[in-house]
Structure formats: C-alpha cells, structure tokens
C-alpha cells in the first residue's frame, strides 16, 4: 500500500516537472521610454549678425526759420552789477543774407509779453566804459553758415525798493527792416533790476574758421 502511494507520488511529481519544463516564462516588460524634447525640423542656417558699434545719440537739427536766420547766445560777462551779453545771428538758409546797421529788438518776459524797458543803440546811459556797443555800424553780407553778432549792456541794480525788479527771458529781433521777427529763449535772464534801461550795438560780422 505504501509502495503504491510512493509510485503515484513519484509519477505526479514527474508530470508536474514536465509541465513546468514545457511552459515558457514570458520576459518582463520593457520600461516605457521617458519624455523627450520635440524634434524640430532643421532650418536653413543664418549668418551671424556682426556686433554694432555704439553710436552716440545725435541731437535733432533745428529747422531753419522762415526768414533764413536764427539766433543763439554768444557769451556774456557780469561785473559789479554791469551786464554784457552777445547774441549771434546765424544764416541757416541757402542764400546770402545782407545786414546793415542795427537790429530792432524787444525784451520779453517768461510768458512772452514785452518788458517795460528803454532799449536804445549805444550805451544808452547805462555806462561810460567801453563795452563794444559803441562800434560803428556797417553793411555786411553773410554767406550760408556765417554769423554776425550784436552786444547788449544793462545794469542789475535796484534803485527803488517800491518798484518790482524786471527780468527778460526772451529776446525778439528784427534783423533788418521788413524781415520776419526772430525769437530766442535765454538760458540766463536780462535781469534789469528796476533800472528799466538797456543799450545795444550794431551787427558785427563774426569770423569763422
């Protein structure tokens, strides 16, 4: 009885081993690929842009006024309340510009209104010293790009504390009879105090190099 059980067990074991031997164990699944960057289509190569040199910003050129000339400040001096300033008239047009004698001028305040001042040729009683406003007038022709100057003299003096001091911040000039008026905004005022008097000289041709 024992022998039969042993034989049946042996045969069953052999069959089980054979069954296991005949079955193929499937291999483990491959790992899923990770995310990859999108592939772009190759593009045509572009030449590298050469570096651009630094360029300083250029100020915009001012348009030439209708009359073909413009004003600019041309220096000044101040000593012991006596003021001296020069303005230059630049021929910014394309034609020669003729000047003869004195300009006609007005002094204006910050709002562009005329200032109460006696403006006359020569020193106009402002000073007895030589300032350049006493030069003799003469005729001249400014070629395009050339300049002529005239000088102004006044005193910054307060002689009466009850009279308000006056400042001019613009100069309006008629360069020659019948010409359009030209205005210039000043960087430093014509500080007349309450003297109410200003003298000015004739046009003087300015040497240019």
Coordinates of N, CA and C in Angstrom, one line a residue:
X1 N 0.8 -1.2 0.0 CA 0.0 0.0 0.0 C 0.9 1.2 0.0
X2 N 1.8 1.2 0.8 CA 2.8 2.3 0.9 C 3.5 2.4 -0.4
X3 N 3.8 1.3 -1.0 CA 4.6 1.3 -2.3 C 3.8 1.9 -3.4
X4 N 2.5 1.7 -3.4 CA 1.6 2.3 -4.5 C 1.5 3.8 -4.3
X5 N 1.4 4.2 -3.0 CA 1.3 5.7 -2.8 C 2.6 6.3 -3.3
X6 N 3.7 5.6 -3.0 CA 5.0 6.2 -3.4 C 5.2 6.4 -4.9
X7 N 4.7 5.3 -5.6 CA 4.7 5.3 -7.0 C 3.9 6.4 -7.6
X8 N 2.6 6.5 -7.1 CA 1.7 7.6 -7.6 C 2.3 9.0 -7.3
X9 N 2.9 9.2 -6.2 CA 3.6 10.5 -5.9 C 4.7 10.7 -6.8
X10 N 5.5 9.7 -7.1 CA 6.6 9.9 -8.0 C 6.2 10.3 -9.4
X11 N 5.1 9.5 -9.9 CA 4.6 9.8 -11.2 C 4.1 11.2 -11.3
X12 N 3.3 11.6 -10.3 CA 2.7 13.0 -10.3 C 3.8 14.1 -10.3
X13 N 4.9 13.8 -9.5 CA 6.0 14.8 -9.5 C 6.6 14.9 -10.8
X14 N 6.8 13.7 -11.5 CA 7.4 13.8 -12.8 C 6.6 14.6 -13.8
X15 N 5.2 14.3 -13.7 CA 4.3 15.0 -14.6 C 4.4 16.5 -14.3
X16 N 4.4 16.9 -13.1 CA 4.4 18.4 -12.7 C 5.7 19.0 -13.2
X17 N 6.8 18.3 -13.0 CA 8.1 18.8 -13.5 C 8.1 19.0 -15.0
X18 N 7.5 18.0 -15.7 CA 7.4 18.1 -17.2 C 6.6 19.2 -17.6
X19 N 5.4 19.4 -16.9 CA 4.6 20.5 -17.3 C 5.3 21.9 -17.1
X20 N 6.0 21.9 -16.0 CA 6.7 23.2 -15.8 C 7.8 23.4 -16.8
X21 N 8.5 22.3 -17.2 CA 9.6 22.4 -18.2 C 9.0 22.8 -19.5
X22 N 7.8 22.4 -19.9 CA 7.2 22.7 -21.2 C 6.7 24.1 -21.3
X23 N 6.5 24.8 -20.2 CA 5.9 26.2 -20.3 C 7.1 27.2 -20.3
X24 N 7.0 28.2 -21.2 CA 8.0 29.3 -21.3 C 7.5 30.5 -20.4
X25 N 8.4 30.9 -19.6 CA 8.1 32.1 -18.7 C 8.3 33.4 -19.5
X26 N 7.2 34.2 -19.7 CA 7.4 35.4 -20.5 C 8.4 36.4 -19.9
X27 N 9.2 37.0 -20.7 CA 10.2 38.0 -20.2 C 9.5 39.2 -19.6
X28 N 10.1 39.9 -18.6 CA 9.5 41.1 -18.0 C 9.3 42.2 -19.1
X29 N 8.2 43.0 -19.0 CA 8.0 44.1 -20.0 C 9.1 45.2 -19.9
X30 N 9.5 45.7 -21.1 CA 10.5 46.7 -21.2 C 10.0 48.0 -20.5
X31 N 10.9 48.8 -19.9 CA 10.5 50.0 -19.3 C 10.0 51.0 -20.4
X32 N 9.0 51.8 -20.1 CA 8.4 52.7 -21.0 C 9.4 53.9 -21.2
X33 N 9.6 54.3 -22.4 CA 10.6 55.4 -22.6 C 10.1 56.7 -22.0
X34 N 11.1 57.5 -21.4 CA 10.7 58.8 -20.8 C 10.4 59.8 -21.8
X35 N 9.9 61.0 -21.3 CA 9.6 62.1 -22.3 C 10.8 62.6 -22.9
X36 N 10.7 63.0 -24.2 CA 11.8 63.5 -24.9 C 11.4 64.9 -25.5
X37 N 12.4 65.7 -25.8 CA 12.2 67.1 -26.3 C 11.7 66.9 -27.7
X38 N 10.7 67.8 -28.2 CA 10.2 67.7 -29.5 C 11.3 68.0 -30.5
X39 N 11.3 67.3 -31.6 CA 12.4 67.4 -32.6 C 11.9 68.4 -33.6
X40 N 12.7 69.4 -33.8 CA 12.4 70.5 -34.8 C 13.0 70.2 -36.1
X41 N 12.3 70.6 -37.1 CA 12.9 70.4 -38.5 C 14.1 71.3 -38.7
X42 N 15.1 70.8 -39.3 CA 16.3 71.6 -39.5 C 16.0 72.8 -40.3
X43 N 16.5 74.0 -39.9 CA 16.2 75.2 -40.6 C 17.5 75.6 -41.3
X44 N 17.3 76.5 -42.3 CA 18.5 77.0 -43.0 C 19.3 77.8 -42.1
X45 N 20.6 77.7 -42.1 CA 21.5 78.4 -41.3 C 21.5 79.9 -41.7
X46 N 21.5 80.8 -40.7 CA 21.6 82.2 -41.0 C 22.9 82.8 -40.5
X47 N 23.5 83.7 -41.3 CA 24.8 84.2 -40.9 C 24.7 85.0 -39.7
X48 N 25.6 84.9 -38.8 CA 25.6 85.7 -37.5 C 25.7 87.2 -37.8
X49 N 24.9 87.9 -37.1 CA 24.9 89.4 -37.3 C 26.1 90.0 -36.6
X50 N 26.9 90.8 -37.3 CA 28.1 91.3 -36.6 C 27.7 92.3 -35.6
X51 N 28.4 92.5 -34.5 CA 28.1 93.4 -33.4 C 28.1 94.8 -34.0
X52 N 27.1 95.6 -33.5 CA 27.0 97.0 -34.0 C 27.8 97.9 -33.0
X53 N 28.6 98.8 -33.5 CA 29.3 99.7 -32.6 C 28.4 100.7 -32.0
X54 N 28.7 101.1 -30.8 CA 27.9 102.1 -30.1 C 28.0 103.4 -30.8
X55 N 26.8 104.0 -31.0 CA 26.7 105.3 -31.7 C 26.1 106.3 -30.8
X56 N 26.8 107.4 -30.5 CA 26.2 108.4 -29.7 C 25.0 109.0 -30.3
X57 N 24.0 109.3 -29.5 CA 22.8 109.9 -30.0 C 23.0 111.3 -30.5
X58 N 22.5 111.6 -31.7 CA 22.7 112.9 -32.3 C 21.5 113.8 -32.0
X59 N 21.8 115.0 -31.6 CA 20.6 115.9 -31.4 C 20.0 116.2 -32.7
X60 N 18.6 116.4 -32.6 CA 17.9 116.7 -33.8 C 18.2 118.1 -34.3
X61 N 18.5 118.3 -35.6 CA 18.8 119.6 -36.1 C 17.5 120.5 -36.1
X62 N 17.7 121.7 -35.7 CA 16.6 122.6 -35.6 C 16.2 123.1 -37.0
X63 N 15.0 123.2 -37.3 CA 14.6 123.7 -38.6 C 15.0 125.2 -38.7
X64 N 15.3 125.6 -39.9 CA 15.7 127.0 -40.2 C 14.4 127.8 -40.2
X65 N 14.3 128.9 -39.5 CA 13.1 129.7 -39.5 C 12.7 130.3 -40.9
X66 N 11.6 130.8 -41.0 CA 11.1 131.3 -42.3 C 12.0 132.3 -43.0
X67 N 12.6 133.2 -42.1 CA 13.4 134.3 -42.7 C 14.8 133.8 -43.1
X68 N 15.2 132.5 -42.8 CA 16.5 132.0 -43.2 C 17.6 132.3 -42.2
X69 N 17.3 132.8 -41.0 CA 18.3 133.1 -40.0 C 17.7 132.6 -38.6
X70 N 18.6 132.4 -37.7 CA 18.2 132.0 -36.3 C 19.2 132.7 -35.4
X71 N 18.7 132.9 -34.1 CA 19.5 133.5 -33.1 C 20.1 132.4 -32.1
X72 N 21.2 132.7 -31.6 CA 21.8 131.9 -30.5 C 22.6 132.8 -29.5
X73 N 22.7 132.3 -28.3 CA 23.5 133.0 -27.3 C 25.0 132.9 -27.7
X74 N 25.8 134.0 -27.5 CA 27.2 134.0 -27.9 C 28.1 134.5 -26.8
X75 N 27.7 134.3 -25.5 CA 28.6 134.6 -24.4 C 28.1 135.9 -23.7
X76 N 28.8 136.2 -22.6 CA 28.5 137.4 -21.8 C 29.4 137.6 -20.7
X77 N 29.2 138.6 -19.9 CA 30.1 138.9 -18.8 C 29.3 139.7 -17.8
X78 N 29.7 139.6 -16.5 CA 29.0 140.4 -15.5 C 30.0 140.8 -14.4
X79 N 30.0 142.1 -14.1 CA 30.9 142.6 -13.0 C 30.3 143.8 -12.3
X80 N 30.2 143.7 -11.0 CA 29.7 144.8 -10.2 C 28.4 145.3 -10.6
X81 N 27.5 144.3 -11.0 CA 26.1 144.7 -11.4 C 26.0 145.1 -12.9
X82 N 27.1 145.3 -13.6 CA 27.1 145.7 -15.0 C 27.1 144.4 -15.8
X83 N 26.1 144.2 -16.7 CA 25.9 143.0 -17.5 C 26.2 143.3 -19.0
X84 N 26.8 142.4 -19.6 CA 27.1 142.4 -21.1 C 26.9 141.1 -21.7
X85 N 26.0 141.0 -22.7 CA 25.7 139.8 -23.3 C 25.7 140.0 -24.9
X86 N 26.1 138.9 -25.6 CA 26.1 139.0 -27.0 C 25.2 137.9 -27.6
X87 N 24.5 138.2 -28.7 CA 23.7 137.3 -29.4 C 24.2 137.2 -30.9
X88 N 24.2 136.0 -31.4 CA 24.6 135.7 -32.8 C 23.5 135.4 -33.7
X89 N 23.5 136.0 -34.9 CA 22.5 135.7 -35.9 C 23.2 134.8 -36.9
X90 N 22.7 133.6 -37.1 CA 23.3 132.6 -38.0 C 22.5 132.5 -39.3
X91 N 23.1 132.6 -40.4 CA 22.5 132.4 -41.7 C 22.3 130.9 -41.9
X92 N 21.2 130.3 -41.6 CA 20.9 128.9 -41.8 C 20.2 128.6 -43.1
X93 N 20.0 129.6 -43.9 CA 19.4 129.4 -45.2 C 20.4 129.0 -46.3
X94 N 20.0 129.1 -47.5 CA 20.8 128.8 -48.7 C 21.2 130.0 -49.5
X95 N 20.8 131.2 -49.1 CA 21.1 132.4 -49.9 C 21.9 133.3 -49.0
X96 N 22.7 134.2 -49.6 CA 23.4 135.3 -48.8 C 22.3 136.1 -48.1
X97 N 22.7 136.7 -46.9 CA 21.8 137.5 -46.1 C 22.6 138.8 -45.8
X98 N 21.9 139.9 -46.2 CA 22.5 141.2 -46.1 C 22.0 141.9 -44.8
X99 N 23.0 142.4 -44.0 CA 22.7 143.2 -42.8 C 23.3 144.6 -42.9
X100 N 22.6 145.6 -42.3 CA 23.1 146.9 -42.4 C 22.7 147.7 -41.2
X101 N 23.6 148.0 -40.3 CA 23.3 148.8 -39.2 C 22.9 148.0 -37.9
X102 N 21.8 148.4 -37.3 CA 21.4 147.9 -36.0 C 20.2 147.0 -36.2
X103 N 20.1 146.0 -35.3 CA 18.8 145.2 -35.2 C 17.8 146.0 -34.5
X104 N 16.5 145.6 -34.7 CA 15.5 146.2 -33.8 C 15.1 145.1 -32.8
X105 N 15.1 145.4 -31.6 CA 14.9 144.3 -30.6 C 13.8 144.7 -29.5
X106 N 13.2 143.7 -28.9 CA 12.3 143.8 -27.8 C 12.7 142.7 -26.8
X107 N 12.5 143.1 -25.5 CA 12.8 142.1 -24.4 C 11.4 141.6 -23.9
X108 N 11.3 140.3 -23.7 CA 10.0 139.7 -23.3 C 10.2 138.9 -22.0
X109 N 9.1 138.8 -21.3 CA 9.2 138.1 -20.0 C 9.0 136.6 -20.2
X110 N 8.8 135.8 -19.1 CA 8.6 134.4 -19.2 C 7.4 134.0 -20.1
X111 N 6.4 134.8 -20.0 CA 5.1 134.4 -20.8 C 5.2 135.0 -22.2
X112 N 6.3 135.7 -22.6 CA 6.3 136.2 -23.9 C 5.7 137.6 -24.1
X113 N 5.4 138.3 -23.0 CA 4.9 139.6 -23.0 C 6.1 140.6 -23.0
X114 N 6.0 141.8 -23.7 CA 7.0 142.8 -23.7 C 7.3 143.3 -22.3
X115 N 8.6 143.5 -22.0 CA 9.0 144.1 -20.7 C 9.1 145.6 -20.9
X116 N 8.8 146.3 -19.8 CA 8.9 147.8 -19.8 C 10.4 148.1 -19.7
X117 N 11.0 148.4 -20.8 CA 12.4 148.8 -20.8 C 12.7 149.8 -21.9
X118 N 13.6 150.7 -21.7 CA 14.0 151.6 -22.7 C 15.2 151.0 -23.4
X119 N 15.1 150.5 -24.6 CA 16.1 149.9 -25.4 C 16.6 150.8 -26.5
X120 N 17.8 151.2 -26.5 CA 18.3 152.1 -27.5 C 19.7 151.8 -27.9
X121 N 20.2 152.3 -29.0 CA 21.5 152.0 -29.5 C 22.6 152.7 -28.7
X122 N 23.8 152.1 -28.7 CA 24.9 152.6 -27.9 C 24.7 152.2 -26.4
X123 N 25.4 152.9 -25.6 CA 25.3 152.6 -24.1 C 24.0 153.0 -23.5
X124 N 23.3 153.9 -24.1 CA 22.0 154.4 -23.6 C 22.1 154.8 -22.2
X125 N 23.2 155.4 -21.8 CA 23.3 155.9 -20.4 C 23.6 154.9 -19.4
X126 N 23.8 153.6 -19.8 CA 24.0 152.5 -18.8 C 25.3 152.6 -18.2
X127 N 26.4 153.0 -19.0 CA 27.7 153.0 -18.6 C 28.5 153.9 -19.4
X128 N 29.7 154.4 -18.9 CA 30.6 155.2 -19.7 C 31.8 154.4 -20.1
X129 N 31.9 153.2 -19.7 CA 33.1 152.3 -20.1 C 32.9 151.8 -21.5
X130 N 34.0 151.3 -22.1 CA 33.9 150.8 -23.5 C 33.4 149.3 -23.3
X131 N 32.3 149.0 -24.0 CA 31.8 147.7 -23.9 C 31.6 147.0 -25.3
X132 N 31.9 147.7 -26.4 CA 31.7 147.1 -27.7 C 30.4 147.5 -28.3
X133 N 29.4 148.1 -27.6 CA 28.2 148.5 -28.2 C 28.3 149.9 -28.9
X134 N 29.5 150.5 -28.8 CA 29.7 151.8 -29.4 C 30.3 151.6 -30.8
X135 N 30.5 150.4 -31.3 CA 31.1 150.2 -32.7 C 30.2 150.9 -33.7
X136 N 30.9 151.3 -34.8 CA 30.2 152.0 -35.9 C 29.5 150.9 -36.8
X137 N 28.2 151.2 -37.1 CA 27.5 150.2 -38.0 C 28.1 150.2 -39.4
X138 N 28.0 149.0 -40.0 CA 28.4 148.9 -41.4 C 27.6 147.8 -42.1
X139 N 27.6 147.8 -43.4 CA 26.9 146.9 -44.2 C 27.7 145.6 -44.4
X140 N 27.1 144.4 -44.3 CA 27.8 143.2 -44.5 C 26.9 142.1 -45.1
X141 N 27.5 141.1 -45.7 CA 26.7 140.0 -46.4 C 27.2 138.7 -45.7
X142 N 26.2 138.0 -45.1 CA 26.5 136.7 -44.5 C 26.3 135.6 -45.5
X143 N 27.3 134.9 -45.8 CA 27.1 133.7 -46.7 C 26.4 132.6 -45.9
X144 N 25.8 131.6 -46.5 CA 25.2 130.5 -45.7 C 26.1 129.9 -44.7
X145 N 25.7 129.8 -43.5 CA 26.6 129.2 -42.4 C 27.3 130.3 -41.6
X146 N 27.4 131.5 -42.1 CA 28.1 132.6 -41.5 C 27.3 133.2 -40.4
X147 N 27.9 134.0 -39.5 CA 27.2 134.6 -38.4 C 27.6 136.1 -38.2
X148 N 26.7 136.8 -37.6 CA 27.0 138.2 -37.1 C 26.5 138.3 -35.7
X149 N 27.1 139.2 -34.9 CA 26.7 139.3 -33.5 C 26.4 140.8 -33.2
X150 N 25.6 141.0 -32.1 CA 25.5 142.3 -31.5 C 25.5 142.1 -30.0
X151 N 25.9 143.2 -29.3 CA 26.0 143.1 -27.9 C 24.9 144.0 -27.2
X152 N 24.6 143.6 -26.0 CA 23.6 144.3 -25.1 C 24.3 144.6 -23.8
X153 N 24.0 145.8 -23.2 CA 24.6 146.1 -21.9 C 23.4 146.7 -21.1
X154 N 23.5 146.3 -19.8 CA 22.5 146.8 -18.8 C 23.0 146.6 -17.4
X155 N 22.3 147.2 -16.4 CA 22.7 147.0 -15.0 C 21.7 146.3 -14.3
X156 N 22.1 145.4 -13.4 CA 21.2 144.7 -12.4 C 21.3 145.5 -11.1
X157 N 20.5 146.6 -11.1 CA 20.5 147.5 -10.0 C 19.1 147.8 -9.5
X158 N 18.9 147.8 -8.2 CA 17.6 148.1 -7.6 C 17.8 149.5 -7.0
X159 N 17.2 150.5 -7.6 CA 17.3 151.9 -7.1 C 16.1 152.3 -6.3
X160 N 15.0 151.6 -6.4 CA 13.8 151.9 -5.7 C 13.1 150.6 -5.3
X161 N 13.1 150.3 -4.0 CA 12.5 149.1 -3.5 C 11.0 149.0 -3.7
X162 N 10.4 150.1 -4.0 CA 8.9 150.0 -4.2 C 8.6 149.6 -5.7
X163 N 9.6 149.6 -6.5 CA 9.4 149.2 -7.9 C 9.8 147.8 -8.1
X164 N 9.0 146.9 -8.6 CA 9.4 145.5 -8.8 C 10.6 145.4 -9.8
X165 N 11.5 144.4 -9.5 CA 12.6 144.1 -10.4 C 12.1 143.4 -11.6
X166 N 12.7 143.7 -12.7 CA 12.3 143.2 -14.0 C 13.3 142.2 -14.6
X167 N 12.8 141.1 -15.2 CA 13.6 140.1 -15.8 C 13.1 139.8 -17.2
X168 N 14.0 139.8 -18.2 CA 13.6 139.4 -19.5 C 14.1 138.0 -19.8
X169 N 13.3 137.1 -20.4 CA 13.7 135.7 -20.6 C 13.7 135.4 -22.1
X170 N 13.3 136.3 -22.9 CA 13.3 136.1 -24.4 C 13.7 137.4 -25.1
X171 N 14.4 137.3 -26.2 CA 14.8 138.4 -27.0 C 14.1 138.2 -28.4
X172 N 13.4 139.3 -28.8 CA 12.8 139.2 -30.1 C 13.5 140.3 -31.0
X173 N 14.0 139.8 -32.2 CA 14.8 140.7 -33.0 C 14.3 140.7 -34.4
X174 N 14.3 141.9 -35.0 CA 14.1 142.1 -36.4 C 15.5 142.4 -37.0
X175 N 16.1 141.4 -37.7 CA 17.5 141.6 -38.1 C 17.7 142.8 -39.1
X176 N 16.8 143.0 -40.0 CA 16.8 144.1 -40.9 C 15.4 144.6 -41.2
X177 N 15.2 145.8 -41.7 CA 13.9 146.3 -42.0 C 13.1 145.4 -42.9
X178 N 11.9 145.0 -42.5 CA 11.0 144.2 -43.3 C 11.2 142.7 -43.1
X179 N 12.2 142.3 -42.4 CA 12.5 140.9 -42.2 C 11.6 140.3 -41.1
X180 N 11.3 139.0 -41.2 CA 10.5 138.4 -40.1 C 11.2 138.5 -38.8
X181 N 10.4 138.6 -37.7 CA 11.0 138.6 -36.3 C 11.5 137.2 -36.0
X182 N 12.6 137.2 -35.2 CA 13.3 136.0 -34.7 C 13.3 136.1 -33.2
X183 N 12.9 135.0 -32.5 CA 12.9 135.0 -31.1 C 14.0 134.0 -30.6
X184 N 14.5 134.3 -29.4 CA 15.4 133.4 -28.7 C 15.1 133.3 -27.2
X185 N 14.9 132.1 -26.7 CA 14.7 131.9 -25.3 C 16.1 131.8 -24.6
X186 N 16.3 132.6 -23.6 CA 17.6 132.8 -23.0 C 17.8 131.7 -21.9
X187 N 19.1 131.3 -21.7 CA 19.4 130.5 -20.5 C 19.6 131.3 -19.3
X188 N 20.0 132.5 -19.4 CA 20.2 133.5 -18.3 C 19.4 134.7 -18.6
X189 N 18.7 135.2 -17.6 CA 17.8 136.4 -17.9 C 18.5 137.7 -18.1
X190 N 17.8 138.6 -18.7 CA 18.3 140.0 -18.7 C 17.7 140.6 -17.5
X191 N 18.5 140.6 -16.4 CA 18.0 141.0 -15.1 C 18.2 142.5 -14.9
X192 N 17.2 143.3 -15.2 CA 17.3 144.7 -15.3 C 17.2 145.4 -13.9
X193 N 16.9 144.6 -12.9 CA 16.5 145.3 -11.6 C 15.3 146.2 -11.9
X194 N 15.4 147.4 -11.4 CA 14.3 148.4 -11.8 C 14.9 149.6 -12.5
X195 N 16.0 149.4 -13.2 CA 16.7 150.5 -13.9 C 15.9 150.8 -15.2
X196 N 15.3 149.8 -15.8 CA 14.5 150.0 -17.0 C 15.2 150.5 -18.2
X197 N 16.5 150.2 -18.3 CA 17.3 150.7 -19.4 C 18.3 149.7 -20.0
X198 N 18.4 149.6 -21.3 CA 19.3 148.7 -22.0 C 19.9 149.3 -23.2
X199 N 21.1 149.1 -23.4 CA 21.8 149.6 -24.7 C 22.3 148.5 -25.5
X200 N 22.4 148.7 -26.8 CA 22.8 147.6 -27.7 C 23.6 148.2 -28.9
X201 N 24.4 147.3 -29.4 CA 25.3 147.8 -30.5 C 24.9 147.3 -31.9
X202 N 25.6 147.6 -32.9 CA 25.3 147.2 -34.3 C 25.7 145.8 -34.6
X203 N 25.3 145.3 -35.7 CA 25.8 144.0 -36.2 C 27.3 144.0 -36.5
X204 N 28.0 143.0 -36.0 CA 29.4 142.8 -36.3 C 29.6 141.4 -36.8
X205 N 30.3 141.4 -38.0 CA 30.5 140.1 -38.6 C 31.4 139.3 -37.8
X206 N 31.0 138.0 -37.6 CA 31.8 137.1 -36.7 C 32.7 136.3 -37.6
X207 N 34.0 136.2 -37.2 CA 35.0 135.4 -38.0 C 34.7 134.0 -37.7
X208 N 34.7 133.2 -38.8 CA 34.5 131.7 -38.7 C 35.7 131.0 -39.3
X209 N 36.1 129.9 -38.7 CA 37.3 129.2 -39.2 C 36.8 128.1 -40.2

